[in-house]
Amino acid sequence: MRYNAYMSIKYDLHTHSTASDGTFSPTELVRHVAATDVGAFALTDHDTTSGIDEAAQSAQQFGMRLVPGVEISVSWHSHVIHILGLSIDPACDNLQQGLAAIRRFRSWRAEEMGCRLEKKGIAGAFEGARILSNGRLISRTHFGRFLVQKGYVKDMREAFQKYLKPGKPGYVSGRWAELEDTITWIVQAGGLAVIAHPARYPLTRTKLRQLLGEFVEAGGTGLEVVSGSHSHDDNFKMGRHAIDFGLFASMGSDYHGPENAWADIGQLPALPDGCEPIWRNWERDHSISA
Ligand code: AMP
Ligand code: MN
Ligand code: MN
Ligand code: MN
């Protein structure tokens, strides 16, 4: 008979800290996760691994298992797709060079967003977002928080609807990383590439399956079947796609902090029947026989 060291652990493989657009520092995040029944979690900040050292130290103190991760912004045709790298080695040069290039685009985009909002009568948005980001990378989330704080909109939802989503005055399009390059960096860093929140993209079923095909072809291994931003129906549909394409299933809340509307840590449902959990890979490494 075989027992598994991590078999009874609950996983959350998608969270953010102040290293990107979360509101908890890595230490505060670990403390928050430790207060739930989640036993292992991944820190997956947008386009940076700068929160991982602090998170790893805190995780050790709190007896939590931390999976080092990242959420990479990718351009695929006219769409922006998020690819998670799980169980990566942050010291990988190629990964870091790739992330640095994305952050350069991010900085340019943030200034451009500021200019466009200025033209719409919103002064000081770039500076405001920069201050809210604490000198770390600037995302649309920071602009959204600025717009809420200054009273231009009533909440984040309205900030995105009115100013920040594609087609709105503050939206700046451009080229993020390529899908193939991204998967290569993740693989070179010893990690597993996972498509984040697949049901959230405005893709038809045909287009989504085209993405999944190309993703598998390029060395991608996982699909975030259960996401804090999915409906139950989404979770089951994505579970089906994972099985069809032979992808491991992942789950993550996409937690950004207490004021985010999406699921809190520890609130996710289990993976749908028939899905192969992505943590099987890691549990195997730590499995014990009896
Ligand atoms: P960026 O990577 O800078 O384009 O910002 C994307 C981030 O904005 C996502 O990771 C979410 O955290 C956030 N976001 C996107 N859409 C919304 C929305 N409708 N409401 C709140 N936050 C959103
Ligand atoms: Mn985010
Ligand atoms: Mn995302
Ligand atoms: Mn995310």
PDB file of C-alpha atoms and ligand atoms in Angstrom:
ATOM      1  CA  MET A   1       0.000   0.000   0.000  1.00  0.00           C
ATOM      2  CA  ARG A   2       1.184   3.487  -0.801  1.00  0.00           C
ATOM      3  CA  TYR A   3       0.635   6.636   1.238  1.00  0.00           C
ATOM      4  CA  ASN A   4       1.371  10.084   0.109  1.00  0.00           C
ATOM      5  CA  ALA A   5       3.002  12.766   2.237  1.00  0.00           C
ATOM      6  CA  TYR A   6       0.864  15.550   0.777  1.00  0.00           C
ATOM      7  CA  MET A   7      -2.242  13.621  -0.060  1.00  0.00           C
ATOM      8  CA  SER A   8      -4.478  15.354   2.461  1.00  0.00           C
ATOM      9  CA  ILE A   9      -3.190  18.849   1.699  1.00  0.00           C
ATOM     10  CA  LYS A  10      -5.408  21.460   0.122  1.00  0.00           C
ATOM     11  CA  TYR A  11      -3.767  23.462  -2.667  1.00  0.00           C
ATOM     12  CA  ASP A  12      -4.128  27.030  -3.921  1.00  0.00           C
ATOM     13  CA  LEU A  13      -1.821  27.539  -6.876  1.00  0.00           C
ATOM     14  CA  HIS A  14      -2.571  31.146  -7.872  1.00  0.00           C
ATOM     15  CA  THR A  15      -2.126  34.154  -5.554  1.00  0.00           C
ATOM     16  CA  HIS A  16      -0.720  37.695  -5.691  1.00  0.00           C
ATOM     17  CA  SER A  17       1.259  39.872  -3.291  1.00  0.00           C
ATOM     18  CA  THR A  18       2.438  43.501  -3.264  1.00  0.00           C
ATOM     19  CA  ALA A  19       5.282  42.337  -5.535  1.00  0.00           C
ATOM     20  CA  SER A  20       2.644  42.790  -8.275  1.00  0.00           C
ATOM     21  CA  ASP A  21      -0.980  43.857  -7.792  1.00  0.00           C
ATOM     22  CA  GLY A  22      -1.952  42.088  -4.550  1.00  0.00           C
ATOM     23  CA  THR A  23      -2.553  44.124  -1.405  1.00  0.00           C
ATOM     24  CA  PHE A  24      -0.844  41.783   1.101  1.00  0.00           C
ATOM     25  CA  SER A  25       2.938  41.669   1.373  1.00  0.00           C
ATOM     26  CA  PRO A  26       4.339  38.143   0.865  1.00  0.00           C
ATOM     27  CA  THR A  27       4.565  37.753   4.669  1.00  0.00           C
ATOM     28  CA  GLU A  28       0.996  38.980   5.234  1.00  0.00           C
ATOM     29  CA  LEU A  29      -0.179  36.629   2.490  1.00  0.00           C
ATOM     30  CA  VAL A  30       1.529  33.619   4.092  1.00  0.00           C
ATOM     31  CA  ARG A  31      -0.021  34.556   7.441  1.00  0.00           C
ATOM     32  CA  HIS A  32      -3.445  34.760   5.786  1.00  0.00           C
ATOM     33  CA  VAL A  33      -3.068  31.404   4.026  1.00  0.00           C
ATOM     34  CA  ALA A  34      -1.799  29.795   7.242  1.00  0.00           C
ATOM     35  CA  ALA A  35      -5.072  30.767   8.944  1.00  0.00           C
ATOM     36  CA  THR A  36      -7.032  28.677   6.405  1.00  0.00           C
ATOM     37  CA  ASP A  37      -7.018  24.926   5.757  1.00  0.00           C
ATOM     38  CA  VAL A  38      -4.801  25.352   2.682  1.00  0.00           C
ATOM     39  CA  GLY A  39      -1.515  23.564   3.277  1.00  0.00           C
ATOM     40  CA  ALA A  40       0.400  24.424   0.096  1.00  0.00           C
ATOM     41  CA  PHE A  41       0.153  27.502  -2.065  1.00  0.00           C
ATOM     42  CA  ALA A  42       1.860  29.140  -5.013  1.00  0.00           C
ATOM     43  CA  LEU A  43       2.844  32.800  -5.103  1.00  0.00           C
ATOM     44  CA  THR A  44       2.270  33.767  -8.744  1.00  0.00           C
ATOM     45  CA  ASP A  45       2.815  37.492  -9.120  1.00  0.00           C
ATOM     46  CA  HIS A  46       2.449  39.084 -12.556  1.00  0.00           C
ATOM     47  CA  ASP A  47       5.737  39.074 -14.488  1.00  0.00           C
ATOM     48  CA  THR A  48       7.983  39.031 -11.404  1.00  0.00           C
ATOM     49  CA  THR A  49       9.404  36.584  -8.881  1.00  0.00           C
ATOM     50  CA  SER A  50      10.565  39.328  -6.496  1.00  0.00           C
ATOM     51  CA  GLY A  51       8.183  38.289  -3.697  1.00  0.00           C
ATOM     52  CA  ILE A  52       9.305  34.677  -3.535  1.00  0.00           C
ATOM     53  CA  ASP A  53      12.291  34.986  -1.166  1.00  0.00           C
ATOM     54  CA  GLU A  54      10.224  36.721   1.500  1.00  0.00           C
ATOM     55  CA  ALA A  55       7.317  34.312   0.988  1.00  0.00           C
ATOM     56  CA  ALA A  56       9.647  31.302   1.291  1.00  0.00           C
ATOM     57  CA  GLN A  57      11.083  32.571   4.568  1.00  0.00           C
ATOM     58  CA  SER A  58       7.651  33.232   6.031  1.00  0.00           C
ATOM     59  CA  ALA A  59       6.295  29.927   4.750  1.00  0.00           C
ATOM     60  CA  GLN A  60       9.032  28.131   6.648  1.00  0.00           C
ATOM     61  CA  GLN A  61       8.132  29.986   9.844  1.00  0.00           C
ATOM     62  CA  PHE A  62       4.448  29.150   9.460  1.00  0.00           C
ATOM     63  CA  GLY A  63       5.026  25.541   8.398  1.00  0.00           C
ATOM     64  CA  MET A  64       3.434  26.105   4.996  1.00  0.00           C
ATOM     65  CA  ARG A  65       4.552  24.556   1.739  1.00  0.00           C
ATOM     66  CA  LEU A  66       5.278  27.262  -0.848  1.00  0.00           C
ATOM     67  CA  VAL A  67       5.333  26.539  -4.570  1.00  0.00           C
ATOM     68  CA  PRO A  68       7.452  29.237  -6.271  1.00  0.00           C
ATOM     69  CA  GLY A  69       5.520  30.638  -9.208  1.00  0.00           C
ATOM     70  CA  VAL A  70       4.870  33.460 -11.625  1.00  0.00           C
ATOM     71  CA  GLU A  71       1.976  34.599 -13.864  1.00  0.00           C
ATOM     72  CA  ILE A  72       3.313  35.677 -17.251  1.00  0.00           C
ATOM     73  CA  SER A  73       1.473  38.060 -19.603  1.00  0.00           C
ATOM     74  CA  VAL A  74       1.361  36.632 -23.123  1.00  0.00           C
ATOM     75  CA  SER A  75       0.053  37.951 -26.434  1.00  0.00           C
ATOM     76  CA  TRP A  76      -1.658  35.287 -28.490  1.00  0.00           C
ATOM     77  CA  HIS A  77      -3.146  36.621 -31.723  1.00  0.00           C
ATOM     78  CA  SER A  78      -5.100  39.686 -30.567  1.00  0.00           C
ATOM     79  CA  HIS A  79      -5.625  38.259 -27.057  1.00  0.00           C
ATOM     80  CA  VAL A  80      -3.787  38.633 -23.766  1.00  0.00           C
ATOM     81  CA  ILE A  81      -3.417  35.228 -22.114  1.00  0.00           C
ATOM     82  CA  HIS A  82      -1.929  34.557 -18.686  1.00  0.00           C
ATOM     83  CA  ILE A  83       0.432  31.607 -18.304  1.00  0.00           C
ATOM     84  CA  LEU A  84       1.376  30.403 -14.835  1.00  0.00           C
ATOM     85  CA  GLY A  85       4.808  28.965 -14.220  1.00  0.00           C
ATOM     86  CA  LEU A  86       4.585  26.636 -11.203  1.00  0.00           C
ATOM     87  CA  SER A  87       7.445  25.151  -9.216  1.00  0.00           C
ATOM     88  CA  ILE A  88       9.976  27.309 -11.050  1.00  0.00           C
ATOM     89  CA  ASP A  89      13.531  28.100 -10.052  1.00  0.00           C
ATOM     90  CA  PRO A  90      13.540  31.922  -9.860  1.00  0.00           C
ATOM     91  CA  ALA A  91      17.321  31.929 -10.378  1.00  0.00           C
ATOM     92  CA  CYS A  92      16.918  30.872 -14.037  1.00  0.00           C
ATOM     93  CA  ASP A  93      18.583  33.518 -16.248  1.00  0.00           C
ATOM     94  CA  ASN A  94      16.431  33.038 -19.318  1.00  0.00           C
ATOM     95  CA  LEU A  95      13.271  33.317 -17.256  1.00  0.00           C
ATOM     96  CA  GLN A  96      14.515  36.478 -15.571  1.00  0.00           C
ATOM     97  CA  GLN A  97      15.548  38.072 -18.875  1.00  0.00           C
ATOM     98  CA  GLY A  98      12.135  37.326 -20.318  1.00  0.00           C
ATOM     99  CA  LEU A  99      10.353  38.795 -17.302  1.00  0.00           C
ATOM    100  CA  ALA A 100      12.574  41.895 -17.374  1.00  0.00           C
ATOM    101  CA  ALA A 101      11.587  42.541 -20.997  1.00  0.00           C
ATOM    102  CA  ILE A 102       7.895  42.264 -20.116  1.00  0.00           C
ATOM    103  CA  ARG A 103       8.348  44.703 -17.227  1.00  0.00           C
ATOM    104  CA  ARG A 104       9.993  47.214 -19.571  1.00  0.00           C
ATOM    105  CA  PHE A 105       6.884  47.068 -21.740  1.00  0.00           C
ATOM    106  CA  ARG A 106       4.758  47.425 -18.584  1.00  0.00           C
ATOM    107  CA  SER A 107       6.589  50.616 -17.539  1.00  0.00           C
ATOM    108  CA  TRP A 108       6.183  52.153 -20.973  1.00  0.00           C
ATOM    109  CA  ARG A 109       2.522  51.160 -21.056  1.00  0.00           C
ATOM    110  CA  ALA A 110       1.882  52.699 -17.622  1.00  0.00           C
ATOM    111  CA  GLU A 111       3.237  56.065 -18.780  1.00  0.00           C
ATOM    112  CA  GLU A 112       1.186  55.845 -21.956  1.00  0.00           C
ATOM    113  CA  MET A 113      -1.934  55.018 -19.918  1.00  0.00           C
ATOM    114  CA  GLY A 114      -1.251  58.092 -17.803  1.00  0.00           C
ATOM    115  CA  CYS A 115      -1.067  60.271 -20.938  1.00  0.00           C
ATOM    116  CA  ARG A 116      -4.293  58.861 -22.367  1.00  0.00           C
ATOM    117  CA  LEU A 117      -6.176  59.354 -19.097  1.00  0.00           C
ATOM    118  CA  GLU A 118      -4.759  62.880 -18.830  1.00  0.00           C
ATOM    119  CA  LYS A 119      -6.360  63.647 -22.198  1.00  0.00           C
ATOM    120  CA  LYS A 120      -9.670  62.496 -20.740  1.00  0.00           C
ATOM    121  CA  GLY A 121      -9.329  65.018 -17.921  1.00  0.00           C
ATOM    122  CA  ILE A 122      -7.847  62.673 -15.314  1.00  0.00           C
ATOM    123  CA  ALA A 123      -4.704  64.309 -13.989  1.00  0.00           C
ATOM    124  CA  GLY A 124      -1.819  62.531 -12.260  1.00  0.00           C
ATOM    125  CA  ALA A 125      -2.937  58.958 -12.933  1.00  0.00           C
ATOM    126  CA  PHE A 126       0.536  57.632 -13.767  1.00  0.00           C
ATOM    127  CA  GLU A 127       2.062  59.216 -10.664  1.00  0.00           C
ATOM    128  CA  GLY A 128      -0.866  58.025  -8.543  1.00  0.00           C
ATOM    129  CA  ALA A 129      -0.601  54.447  -9.820  1.00  0.00           C
ATOM    130  CA  ARG A 130       3.182  54.537  -9.371  1.00  0.00           C
ATOM    131  CA  ILE A 131       2.843  55.561  -5.727  1.00  0.00           C
ATOM    132  CA  LEU A 132       0.211  52.871  -5.094  1.00  0.00           C
ATOM    133  CA  SER A 133       2.563  50.271  -6.590  1.00  0.00           C
ATOM    134  CA  ASN A 134       5.250  51.237  -4.066  1.00  0.00           C
ATOM    135  CA  GLY A 135       7.917  51.400  -6.745  1.00  0.00           C
ATOM    136  CA  ARG A 136       7.186  47.856  -7.907  1.00  0.00           C
ATOM    137  CA  LEU A 137       5.614  46.955 -11.226  1.00  0.00           C
ATOM    138  CA  ILE A 138       2.547  48.935 -12.242  1.00  0.00           C
ATOM    139  CA  SER A 139      -0.578  47.122 -13.416  1.00  0.00           C
ATOM    140  CA  ARG A 140      -4.029  48.267 -14.450  1.00  0.00           C
ATOM    141  CA  THR A 141      -5.104  47.298 -10.933  1.00  0.00           C
ATOM    142  CA  HIS A 142      -3.041  50.209  -9.537  1.00  0.00           C
ATOM    143  CA  PHE A 143      -4.709  52.600 -11.989  1.00  0.00           C
ATOM    144  CA  GLY A 144      -8.073  51.182 -10.927  1.00  0.00           C
ATOM    145  CA  ARG A 145      -7.308  51.801  -7.260  1.00  0.00           C
ATOM    146  CA  PHE A 146      -6.224  55.356  -8.098  1.00  0.00           C
ATOM    147  CA  LEU A 147      -9.482  56.013  -9.994  1.00  0.00           C
ATOM    148  CA  VAL A 148     -11.524  54.690  -7.055  1.00  0.00           C
ATOM    149  CA  GLN A 149      -9.563  56.677  -4.452  1.00  0.00           C
ATOM    150  CA  LYS A 150      -9.919  59.916  -6.417  1.00  0.00           C
ATOM    151  CA  GLY A 151     -13.640  59.348  -6.829  1.00  0.00           C
ATOM    152  CA  TYR A 152     -13.675  59.056 -10.639  1.00  0.00           C
ATOM    153  CA  VAL A 153     -15.474  55.720 -10.258  1.00  0.00           C
ATOM    154  CA  LYS A 154     -17.276  53.996  -7.396  1.00  0.00           C
ATOM    155  CA  ASP A 155     -15.419  50.675  -7.486  1.00  0.00           C
ATOM    156  CA  MET A 156     -12.842  48.594  -9.364  1.00  0.00           C
ATOM    157  CA  ARG A 157     -15.504  47.064 -11.556  1.00  0.00           C
ATOM    158  CA  GLU A 158     -16.505  50.481 -12.826  1.00  0.00           C
ATOM    159  CA  ALA A 159     -12.840  51.497 -13.206  1.00  0.00           C
ATOM    160  CA  PHE A 160     -12.298  48.612 -15.642  1.00  0.00           C
ATOM    161  CA  GLN A 161     -15.671  49.036 -17.376  1.00  0.00           C
ATOM    162  CA  LYS A 162     -15.229  52.765 -17.947  1.00  0.00           C
ATOM    163  CA  TYR A 163     -11.501  53.256 -18.347  1.00  0.00           C
ATOM    164  CA  LEU A 164      -9.265  50.201 -18.269  1.00  0.00           C
ATOM    165  CA  LYS A 165     -10.647  47.365 -20.359  1.00  0.00           C
ATOM    166  CA  PRO A 166      -9.967  46.986 -24.097  1.00  0.00           C
ATOM    167  CA  GLY A 167     -11.661  49.707 -26.116  1.00  0.00           C
ATOM    168  CA  LYS A 168     -11.758  52.160 -23.187  1.00  0.00           C
ATOM    169  CA  PRO A 169      -9.698  55.383 -22.989  1.00  0.00           C
ATOM    170  CA  GLY A 170      -7.043  54.098 -20.587  1.00  0.00           C
ATOM    171  CA  TYR A 171      -6.411  50.824 -22.418  1.00  0.00           C
ATOM    172  CA  VAL A 172      -3.086  50.588 -24.210  1.00  0.00           C
ATOM    173  CA  SER A 173      -2.537  47.529 -26.373  1.00  0.00           C
ATOM    174  CA  GLY A 174       0.867  46.168 -27.276  1.00  0.00           C
ATOM    175  CA  ARG A 175       2.914  43.031 -27.489  1.00  0.00           C
ATOM    176  CA  TRP A 176       3.547  41.011 -24.323  1.00  0.00           C
ATOM    177  CA  ALA A 177       5.594  37.783 -24.425  1.00  0.00           C
ATOM    178  CA  GLU A 178       5.139  35.098 -27.091  1.00  0.00           C
ATOM    179  CA  LEU A 179       3.427  31.862 -26.021  1.00  0.00           C
ATOM    180  CA  GLU A 180       6.260  29.596 -27.147  1.00  0.00           C
ATOM    181  CA  ASP A 181       8.983  31.714 -25.525  1.00  0.00           C
ATOM    182  CA  THR A 182       7.052  31.825 -22.271  1.00  0.00           C
ATOM    183  CA  ILE A 183       6.654  28.061 -22.090  1.00  0.00           C
ATOM    184  CA  THR A 184      10.350  27.655 -22.917  1.00  0.00           C
ATOM    185  CA  TRP A 185      11.420  29.981 -20.070  1.00  0.00           C
ATOM    186  CA  ILE A 186       9.190  28.110 -17.617  1.00  0.00           C
ATOM    187  CA  VAL A 187      10.506  24.733 -18.720  1.00  0.00           C
ATOM    188  CA  GLN A 188      14.106  26.012 -18.569  1.00  0.00           C
ATOM    189  CA  ALA A 189      13.375  27.149 -15.008  1.00  0.00           C
ATOM    190  CA  GLY A 190      12.333  23.572 -14.196  1.00  0.00           C
ATOM    191  CA  GLY A 191       8.657  24.529 -13.874  1.00  0.00           C
ATOM    192  CA  LEU A 192       5.297  23.524 -15.260  1.00  0.00           C
ATOM    193  CA  ALA A 193       3.398  25.854 -17.604  1.00  0.00           C
ATOM    194  CA  VAL A 194      -0.321  26.210 -16.830  1.00  0.00           C
ATOM    195  CA  ILE A 195      -2.946  28.320 -18.626  1.00  0.00           C
ATOM    196  CA  ALA A 196      -4.499  30.601 -15.992  1.00  0.00           C
ATOM    197  CA  HIS A 197      -8.296  31.128 -15.668  1.00  0.00           C
ATOM    198  CA  PRO A 198      -9.023  29.702 -19.158  1.00  0.00           C
ATOM    199  CA  ALA A 199     -12.740  30.513 -19.043  1.00  0.00           C
ATOM    200  CA  ARG A 200     -12.104  34.230 -18.572  1.00  0.00           C
ATOM    201  CA  TYR A 201     -10.797  34.966 -22.059  1.00  0.00           C
ATOM    202  CA  PRO A 202     -13.231  36.158 -24.706  1.00  0.00           C
ATOM    203  CA  LEU A 203     -12.464  33.103 -26.857  1.00  0.00           C
ATOM    204  CA  THR A 204     -14.929  30.886 -28.695  1.00  0.00           C
ATOM    205  CA  ARG A 205     -14.779  27.183 -27.904  1.00  0.00           C
ATOM    206  CA  THR A 206     -12.978  26.596 -31.213  1.00  0.00           C
ATOM    207  CA  LYS A 207     -10.412  29.310 -30.534  1.00  0.00           C
ATOM    208  CA  LEU A 208      -9.846  28.071 -26.967  1.00  0.00           C
ATOM    209  CA  ARG A 209      -9.210  24.569 -28.281  1.00  0.00           C
ATOM    210  CA  GLN A 210      -6.786  26.003 -30.843  1.00  0.00           C
ATOM    211  CA  LEU A 211      -4.944  27.674 -27.953  1.00  0.00           C
ATOM    212  CA  LEU A 212      -4.895  24.409 -25.991  1.00  0.00           C
ATOM    213  CA  GLY A 213      -3.517  22.538 -29.000  1.00  0.00           C
ATOM    214  CA  GLU A 214      -0.713  25.061 -29.551  1.00  0.00           C
ATOM    215  CA  PHE A 215      -0.014  25.151 -25.819  1.00  0.00           C
ATOM    216  CA  VAL A 216       0.428  21.376 -25.599  1.00  0.00           C
ATOM    217  CA  GLU A 217       2.520  21.395 -28.775  1.00  0.00           C
ATOM    218  CA  ALA A 218       4.878  23.980 -27.229  1.00  0.00           C
ATOM    219  CA  GLY A 219       5.358  21.986 -24.013  1.00  0.00           C
ATOM    220  CA  GLY A 220       2.570  23.297 -21.787  1.00  0.00           C
ATOM    221  CA  THR A 221       1.407  20.831 -19.148  1.00  0.00           C
ATOM    222  CA  GLY A 222      -1.495  22.229 -17.159  1.00  0.00           C
ATOM    223  CA  LEU A 223      -4.862  23.975 -17.216  1.00  0.00           C
ATOM    224  CA  GLU A 224      -6.250  25.963 -14.291  1.00  0.00           C
ATOM    225  CA  VAL A 225      -9.513  24.045 -14.269  1.00  0.00           C
ATOM    226  CA  VAL A 226     -10.797  25.472 -10.988  1.00  0.00           C
ATOM    227  CA  SER A 227     -10.354  29.222 -10.589  1.00  0.00           C
ATOM    228  CA  GLY A 228     -11.720  31.714  -8.096  1.00  0.00           C
ATOM    229  CA  SER A 229     -12.890  33.705 -11.112  1.00  0.00           C
ATOM    230  CA  HIS A 230     -14.749  30.783 -12.755  1.00  0.00           C
ATOM    231  CA  SER A 231     -18.366  29.743 -12.335  1.00  0.00           C
ATOM    232  CA  HIS A 232     -19.131  26.108 -11.449  1.00  0.00           C
ATOM    233  CA  ASP A 233     -20.103  25.568 -15.065  1.00  0.00           C
ATOM    234  CA  ASP A 234     -16.722  26.996 -16.196  1.00  0.00           C
ATOM    235  CA  ASN A 235     -14.874  24.612 -13.854  1.00  0.00           C
ATOM    236  CA  PHE A 236     -16.638  21.576 -15.334  1.00  0.00           C
ATOM    237  CA  LYS A 237     -16.172  22.720 -18.930  1.00  0.00           C
ATOM    238  CA  MET A 238     -12.460  23.364 -18.341  1.00  0.00           C
ATOM    239  CA  GLY A 239     -12.140  19.983 -16.611  1.00  0.00           C
ATOM    240  CA  ARG A 240     -13.458  18.377 -19.796  1.00  0.00           C
ATOM    241  CA  HIS A 241     -10.922  20.279 -21.946  1.00  0.00           C
ATOM    242  CA  ALA A 242      -8.065  19.268 -19.620  1.00  0.00           C
ATOM    243  CA  ILE A 243      -9.016  15.603 -19.986  1.00  0.00           C
ATOM    244  CA  ASP A 244      -9.414  15.903 -23.780  1.00  0.00           C
ATOM    245  CA  PHE A 245      -5.971  17.477 -24.200  1.00  0.00           C
ATOM    246  CA  GLY A 246      -4.171  15.315 -21.629  1.00  0.00           C
ATOM    247  CA  LEU A 247      -3.407  18.346 -19.452  1.00  0.00           C
ATOM    248  CA  PHE A 248      -2.889  18.229 -15.702  1.00  0.00           C
ATOM    249  CA  ALA A 249      -5.520  20.166 -13.761  1.00  0.00           C
ATOM    250  CA  SER A 250      -4.603  23.026 -11.457  1.00  0.00           C
ATOM    251  CA  MET A 251      -6.651  25.121  -9.070  1.00  0.00           C
ATOM    252  CA  GLY A 252      -6.141  28.627  -7.743  1.00  0.00           C
ATOM    253  CA  SER A 253      -8.134  31.424  -6.168  1.00  0.00           C
ATOM    254  CA  ASP A 254      -6.277  34.269  -7.972  1.00  0.00           C
ATOM    255  CA  TYR A 255      -6.351  35.957  -4.578  1.00  0.00           C
ATOM    256  CA  HIS A 256      -5.343  39.652  -4.664  1.00  0.00           C
ATOM    257  CA  GLY A 257      -6.233  40.634  -1.095  1.00  0.00           C
ATOM    258  CA  PRO A 258      -9.249  41.072   1.159  1.00  0.00           C
ATOM    259  CA  GLU A 259     -11.074  43.639  -0.989  1.00  0.00           C
ATOM    260  CA  ASN A 260     -10.993  41.526  -4.152  1.00  0.00           C
ATOM    261  CA  ALA A 261     -14.374  40.166  -5.143  1.00  0.00           C
ATOM    262  CA  TRP A 262     -13.040  36.773  -6.217  1.00  0.00           C
ATOM    263  CA  ALA A 263     -12.832  33.731  -3.979  1.00  0.00           C
ATOM    264  CA  ASP A 264     -10.907  33.867  -0.740  1.00  0.00           C
ATOM    265  CA  ILE A 265      -8.153  31.366  -0.007  1.00  0.00           C
ATOM    266  CA  GLY A 266      -9.507  27.941   0.934  1.00  0.00           C
ATOM    267  CA  GLN A 267     -12.958  28.439  -0.632  1.00  0.00           C
ATOM    268  CA  LEU A 268     -12.403  26.612  -3.920  1.00  0.00           C
ATOM    269  CA  PRO A 269     -14.311  23.454  -4.805  1.00  0.00           C
ATOM    270  CA  ALA A 270     -12.390  20.237  -5.514  1.00  0.00           C
ATOM    271  CA  LEU A 271     -11.233  19.306  -9.022  1.00  0.00           C
ATOM    272  CA  PRO A 272     -13.922  17.715 -11.203  1.00  0.00           C
ATOM    273  CA  ASP A 273     -13.902  13.926 -11.417  1.00  0.00           C
ATOM    274  CA  GLY A 274     -11.462  12.452 -13.892  1.00  0.00           C
ATOM    275  CA  CYS A 275      -8.972  15.336 -13.731  1.00  0.00           C
ATOM    276  CA  GLU A 276      -5.357  14.539 -13.004  1.00  0.00           C
ATOM    277  CA  PRO A 277      -4.099  16.990 -10.336  1.00  0.00           C
ATOM    278  CA  ILE A 278      -0.931  18.849 -11.261  1.00  0.00           C
ATOM    279  CA  TRP A 279       0.434  18.353  -7.728  1.00  0.00           C
ATOM    280  CA  ARG A 280       0.632  14.612  -8.426  1.00  0.00           C
ATOM    281  CA  ASN A 281       4.047  15.469  -9.916  1.00  0.00           C
ATOM    282  CA  TRP A 282       5.280  16.965  -6.675  1.00  0.00           C
ATOM    283  CA  GLU A 283       3.599  14.453  -4.391  1.00  0.00           C
ATOM    284  CA  ARG A 284       5.350  11.668  -6.243  1.00  0.00           C
ATOM    285  CA  ASP A 285       8.689  13.257  -5.352  1.00  0.00           C
ATOM    286  CA  HIS A 286       7.765  13.217  -1.702  1.00  0.00           C
ATOM    287  CA  SER A 287       5.775  10.009  -1.575  1.00  0.00           C
ATOM    288  CA  ILE A 288       6.419   7.467   1.113  1.00  0.00           C
ATOM    289  CA  SER A 289       5.640   3.780   1.039  1.00  0.00           C
ATOM    290  CA  ALA A 290       4.313   1.692   3.851  1.00  0.00           C
TER     291      ALA A 290
HETATM  292  P1  AMP B   1      -2.502  44.182 -16.292  1.00  0.00           P
HETATM  293  O1  AMP B   1      -1.728  42.900 -16.229  1.00  0.00           O
HETATM  294  O2  AMP B   1      -1.703  45.357 -15.835  1.00  0.00           O
HETATM  295  O3  AMP B   1      -3.157  44.404 -17.632  1.00  0.00           O
HETATM  296  O4  AMP B   1      -3.659  44.056 -15.227  1.00  0.00           O
HETATM  297  C1  AMP B   1      -4.473  42.929 -15.206  1.00  0.00           C
HETATM  298  C2  AMP B   1      -5.050  42.764 -13.818  1.00  0.00           C
HETATM  299  O5  AMP B   1      -6.152  43.633 -13.655  1.00  0.00           O
HETATM  300  C3  AMP B   1      -5.607  41.382 -13.577  1.00  0.00           C
HETATM  301  O6  AMP B   1      -4.615  40.521 -13.135  1.00  0.00           O
HETATM  302  C4  AMP B   1      -6.620  41.618 -12.496  1.00  0.00           C
HETATM  303  O7  AMP B   1      -5.968  41.607 -11.238  1.00  0.00           O
HETATM  304  C5  AMP B   1      -7.090  43.028 -12.771  1.00  0.00           C
HETATM  305  N1  AMP B   1      -8.408  43.068 -13.422  1.00  0.00           N
HETATM  306  C6  AMP B   1      -8.708  42.791 -14.713  1.00  0.00           C
HETATM  307  N2  AMP B   1     -10.027  42.986 -14.941  1.00  0.00           N
HETATM  308  C7  AMP B   1     -10.570  43.368 -13.766  1.00  0.00           C
HETATM  309  C8  AMP B   1     -11.878  43.729 -13.338  1.00  0.00           C
HETATM  310  N3  AMP B   1     -12.909  43.735 -14.193  1.00  0.00           N
HETATM  311  N4  AMP B   1     -12.055  44.080 -12.033  1.00  0.00           N
HETATM  312  C9  AMP B   1     -11.020  44.107 -11.179  1.00  0.00           C
HETATM  313  N5  AMP B   1      -9.761  43.775 -11.515  1.00  0.00           N
HETATM  314  C10 AMP B   1      -9.536  43.410 -12.791  1.00  0.00           C
HETATM  315 MN    MN B   2      -3.857  40.817 -11.096  1.00  0.00          MN
HETATM  316 MN    MN B   3      -4.541  36.575 -14.629  1.00  0.00          MN
HETATM  317 MN    MN B   4      -3.614  36.254 -11.268  1.00  0.00          MN
END
